[in-house]
Coordinates of C-alpha atoms in Angstrom, one line a residue:
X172 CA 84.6 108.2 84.4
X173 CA 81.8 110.3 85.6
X174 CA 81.1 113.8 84.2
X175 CA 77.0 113.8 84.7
X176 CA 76.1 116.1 87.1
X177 CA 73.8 114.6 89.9
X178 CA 71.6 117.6 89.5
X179 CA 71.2 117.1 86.0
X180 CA 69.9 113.2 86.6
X181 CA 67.3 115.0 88.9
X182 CA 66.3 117.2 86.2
X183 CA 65.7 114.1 83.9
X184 CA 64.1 111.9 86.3
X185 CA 61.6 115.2 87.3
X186 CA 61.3 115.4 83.3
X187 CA 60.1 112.2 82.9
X188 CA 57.8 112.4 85.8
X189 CA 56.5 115.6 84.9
X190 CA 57.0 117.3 88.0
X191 CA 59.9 120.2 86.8
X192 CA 58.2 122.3 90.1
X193 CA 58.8 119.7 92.5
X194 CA 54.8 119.5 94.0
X195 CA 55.0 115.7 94.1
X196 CA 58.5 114.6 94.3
X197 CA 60.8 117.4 96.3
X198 CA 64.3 117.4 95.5
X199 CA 65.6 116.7 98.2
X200 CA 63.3 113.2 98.1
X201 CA 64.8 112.7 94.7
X202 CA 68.6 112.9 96.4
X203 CA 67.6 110.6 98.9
X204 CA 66.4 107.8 96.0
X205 CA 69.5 108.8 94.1
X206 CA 71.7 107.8 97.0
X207 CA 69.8 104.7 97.1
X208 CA 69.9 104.1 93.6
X209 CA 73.9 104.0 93.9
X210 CA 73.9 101.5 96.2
X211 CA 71.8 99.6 94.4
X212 CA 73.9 99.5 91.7
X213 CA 77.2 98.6 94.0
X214 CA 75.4 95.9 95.5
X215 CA 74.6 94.4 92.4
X216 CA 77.8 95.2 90.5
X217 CA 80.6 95.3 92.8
X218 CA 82.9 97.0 90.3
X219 CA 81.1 99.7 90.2
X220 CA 83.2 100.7 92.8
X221 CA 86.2 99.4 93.4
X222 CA 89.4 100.5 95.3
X223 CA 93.1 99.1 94.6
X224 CA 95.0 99.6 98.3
X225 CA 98.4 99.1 97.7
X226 CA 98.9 100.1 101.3
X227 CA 97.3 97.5 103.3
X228 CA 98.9 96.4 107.0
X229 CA 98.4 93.0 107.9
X230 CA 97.3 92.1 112.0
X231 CA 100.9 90.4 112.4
X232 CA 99.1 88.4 115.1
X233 CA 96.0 87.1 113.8
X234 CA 95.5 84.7 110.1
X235 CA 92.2 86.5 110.3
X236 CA 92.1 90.1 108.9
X237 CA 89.7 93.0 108.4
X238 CA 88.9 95.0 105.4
X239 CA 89.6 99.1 105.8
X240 CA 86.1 100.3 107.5
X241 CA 84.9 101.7 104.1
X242 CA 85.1 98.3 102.7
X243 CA 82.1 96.0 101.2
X244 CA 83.3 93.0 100.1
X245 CA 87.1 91.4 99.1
X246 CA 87.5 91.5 95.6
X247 CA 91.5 89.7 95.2
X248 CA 94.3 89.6 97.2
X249 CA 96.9 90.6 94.7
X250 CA 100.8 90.8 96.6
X251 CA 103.1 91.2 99.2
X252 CA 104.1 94.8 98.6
X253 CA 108.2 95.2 99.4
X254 CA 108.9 91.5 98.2
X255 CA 106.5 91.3 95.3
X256 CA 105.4 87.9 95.4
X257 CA 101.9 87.0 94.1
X258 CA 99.3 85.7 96.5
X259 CA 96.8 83.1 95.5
X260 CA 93.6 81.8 96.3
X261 CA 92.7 79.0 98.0
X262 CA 89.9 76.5 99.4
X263 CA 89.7 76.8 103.3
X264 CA 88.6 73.1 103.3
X265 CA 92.3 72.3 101.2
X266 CA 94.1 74.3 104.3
X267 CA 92.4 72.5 107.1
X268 CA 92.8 68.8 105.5
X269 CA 96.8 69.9 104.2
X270 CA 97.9 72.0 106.8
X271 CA 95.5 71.8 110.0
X272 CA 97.9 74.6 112.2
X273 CA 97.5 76.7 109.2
X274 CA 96.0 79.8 111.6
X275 CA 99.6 79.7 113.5
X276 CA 101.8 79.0 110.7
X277 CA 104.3 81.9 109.6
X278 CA 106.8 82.8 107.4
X279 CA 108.2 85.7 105.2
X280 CA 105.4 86.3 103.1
X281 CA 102.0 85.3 102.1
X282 CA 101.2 82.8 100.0
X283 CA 97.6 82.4 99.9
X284 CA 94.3 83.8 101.2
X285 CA 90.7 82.3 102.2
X286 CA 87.6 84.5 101.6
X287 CA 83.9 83.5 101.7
X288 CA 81.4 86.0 100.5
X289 CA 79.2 84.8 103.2
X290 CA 81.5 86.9 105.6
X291 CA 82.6 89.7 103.6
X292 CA 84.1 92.1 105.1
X293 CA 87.1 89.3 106.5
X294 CA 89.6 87.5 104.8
X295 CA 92.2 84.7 106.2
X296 CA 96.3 84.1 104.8
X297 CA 99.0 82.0 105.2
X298 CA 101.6 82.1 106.1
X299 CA 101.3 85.0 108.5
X300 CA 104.6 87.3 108.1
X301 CA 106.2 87.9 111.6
X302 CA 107.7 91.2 110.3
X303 CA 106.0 94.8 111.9
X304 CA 104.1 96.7 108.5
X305 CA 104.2 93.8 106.4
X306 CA 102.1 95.4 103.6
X307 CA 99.6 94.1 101.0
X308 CA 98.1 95.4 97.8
X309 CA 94.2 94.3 97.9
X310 CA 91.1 95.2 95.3
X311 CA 88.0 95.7 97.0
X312 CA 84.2 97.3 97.1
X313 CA 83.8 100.7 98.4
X314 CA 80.3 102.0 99.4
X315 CA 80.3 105.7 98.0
X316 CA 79.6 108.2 100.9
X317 CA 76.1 109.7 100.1
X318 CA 75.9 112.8 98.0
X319 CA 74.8 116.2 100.0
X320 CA 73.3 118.7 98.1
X321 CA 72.0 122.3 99.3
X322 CA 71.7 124.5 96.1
X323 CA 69.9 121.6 93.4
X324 CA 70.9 124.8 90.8
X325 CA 74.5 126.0 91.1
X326 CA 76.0 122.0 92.5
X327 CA 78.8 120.6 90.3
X328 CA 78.9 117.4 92.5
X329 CA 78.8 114.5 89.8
X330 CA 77.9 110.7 90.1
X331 CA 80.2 109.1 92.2
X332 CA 80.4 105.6 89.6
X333 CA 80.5 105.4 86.1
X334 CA 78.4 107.7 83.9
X335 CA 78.1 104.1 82.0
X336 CA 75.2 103.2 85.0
X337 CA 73.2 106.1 84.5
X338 CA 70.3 104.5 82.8
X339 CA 70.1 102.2 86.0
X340 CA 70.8 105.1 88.5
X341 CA 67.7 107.0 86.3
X342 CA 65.3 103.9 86.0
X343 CA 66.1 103.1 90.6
X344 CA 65.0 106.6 90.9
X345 CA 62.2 106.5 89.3
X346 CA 60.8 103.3 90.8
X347 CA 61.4 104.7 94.1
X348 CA 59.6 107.9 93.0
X349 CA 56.4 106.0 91.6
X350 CA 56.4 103.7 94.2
X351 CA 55.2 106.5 96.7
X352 CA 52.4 107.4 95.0
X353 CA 51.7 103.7 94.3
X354 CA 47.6 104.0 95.5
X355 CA 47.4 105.0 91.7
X356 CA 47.2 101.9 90.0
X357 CA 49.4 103.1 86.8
X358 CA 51.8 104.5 89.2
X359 CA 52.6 100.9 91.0
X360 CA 52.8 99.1 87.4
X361 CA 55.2 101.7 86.4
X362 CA 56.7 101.5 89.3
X363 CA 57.7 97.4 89.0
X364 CA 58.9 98.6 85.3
X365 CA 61.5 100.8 86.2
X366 CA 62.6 97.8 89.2
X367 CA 62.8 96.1 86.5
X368 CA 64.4 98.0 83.6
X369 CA 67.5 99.0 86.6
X370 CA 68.1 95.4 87.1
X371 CA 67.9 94.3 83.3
X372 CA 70.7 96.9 82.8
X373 CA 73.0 96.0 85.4
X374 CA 72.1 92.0 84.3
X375 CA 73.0 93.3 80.7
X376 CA 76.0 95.0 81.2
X377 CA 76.9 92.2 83.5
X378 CA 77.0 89.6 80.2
X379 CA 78.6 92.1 78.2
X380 CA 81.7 92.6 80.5
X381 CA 81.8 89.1 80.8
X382 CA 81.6 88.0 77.4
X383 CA 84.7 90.7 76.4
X384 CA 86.6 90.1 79.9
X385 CA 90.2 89.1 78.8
X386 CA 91.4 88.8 81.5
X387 CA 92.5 85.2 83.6
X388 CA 90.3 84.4 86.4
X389 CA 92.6 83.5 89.2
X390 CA 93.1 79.8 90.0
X391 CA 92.9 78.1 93.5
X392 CA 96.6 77.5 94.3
X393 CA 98.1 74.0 96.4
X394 CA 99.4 74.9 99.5
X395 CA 103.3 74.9 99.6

């Protein structure tokens, strides 16, 4: 959940800098690097932002389908809506070798779906449903619209992830911010050390979620 105020990581990152009166670094530059920072951070942890869309329509007359516009990438396909039945994953190369009319088959519900990340923002099932509405529930990435500020001392907008990424969102920032004035030598080196100190966090966090992740990762289904 995010309470910081995107005003106050400003504050800190002009802190740091030692710029509180904004002659090198406007504010308005320092939005622009913070909206950069959280995509950044999507990028390189999709759940950062993540939607559930229990309310997806599937193209009745395609086995290719499209994410909403404000998707990313497909994280899982999860059910058909009304009937309630789970929907698995499964290898493209299993569905052409098993079922080569795969794209034309239909049928009640869908049983499985075929993603590659190489393509992200499309996602294949089978069987395709005949019936009008047929609805799915999908989890995917959401790129956060960019944050517009006017008054950088009244503005309650807050981060629009986790307050957990701050340190990244903070460290982007100022890499961006040092990176301008990088003719100064010190400037570049600290520059590469704030790159560096955003992507060890996200790497970090990354290993700790996965070391206490509970949860099942979904297995590759056979075609029925």
């Amino acid at each position: 959940m995010a309470t910081t105020k995107v005003i106050d990581v400003i504050s800190r990152a002009e802190i740091i800098t030692q710029d509180k009166t904004s002659v090198t670094w406007p504010k308005a530059e320092w939005l622009g690097w913070f909206n950069d920072a959280v995509l950044f951070v999507v990028n390189h942890r999709s759940d950062a932002s993540i939607r559930n869309d229990d309310n997806f329509s599937v193209d009745i007359t395609n086995s290719k389908q499209e994410l909403p516009s404000d998707a990313l990438r497909l994280t899982s396909v999860i059910r058909n809506v009304a009937s309630g039945l789970s929907i698995r994953e499964v290898d493209r190369k299993r569905l052409d070798d098993n079922q080569e009319g795969w794209h034309g088959t239909t049928g009640d519900d869908v049983k499985h779906y075929v993603y590659d990340p190489r393509d992200p923002k499309h996602f294949y099932i089978f069987p395709r449903p005949t019936t009008a509405d047929h609805k799915l529930e999908l989890v995917y990435t959401v790129a956060p619209s960019a944050i517009d500020i006017s008054n950088f001392t009244t503005d309650t907008t807050t981060l629009p992830i986790d307050d957990s990424y701050l340190n990244a969102l903070l460290d982007f920032m100022l890499y961006r911010a040092y990176s301008k004035d990088a003719d100064y030598a010190s400037n570049g080196q600290r520059a590469m050390a704030h790159l560096q100190a955003a992507s060890e966090a996200l790497g970090i966090k990354t290993q700790v979620d996965m070391s206490n992740d509970r949860m099942p990762n979904s297995r590759k289904g056979a075609t029925q």
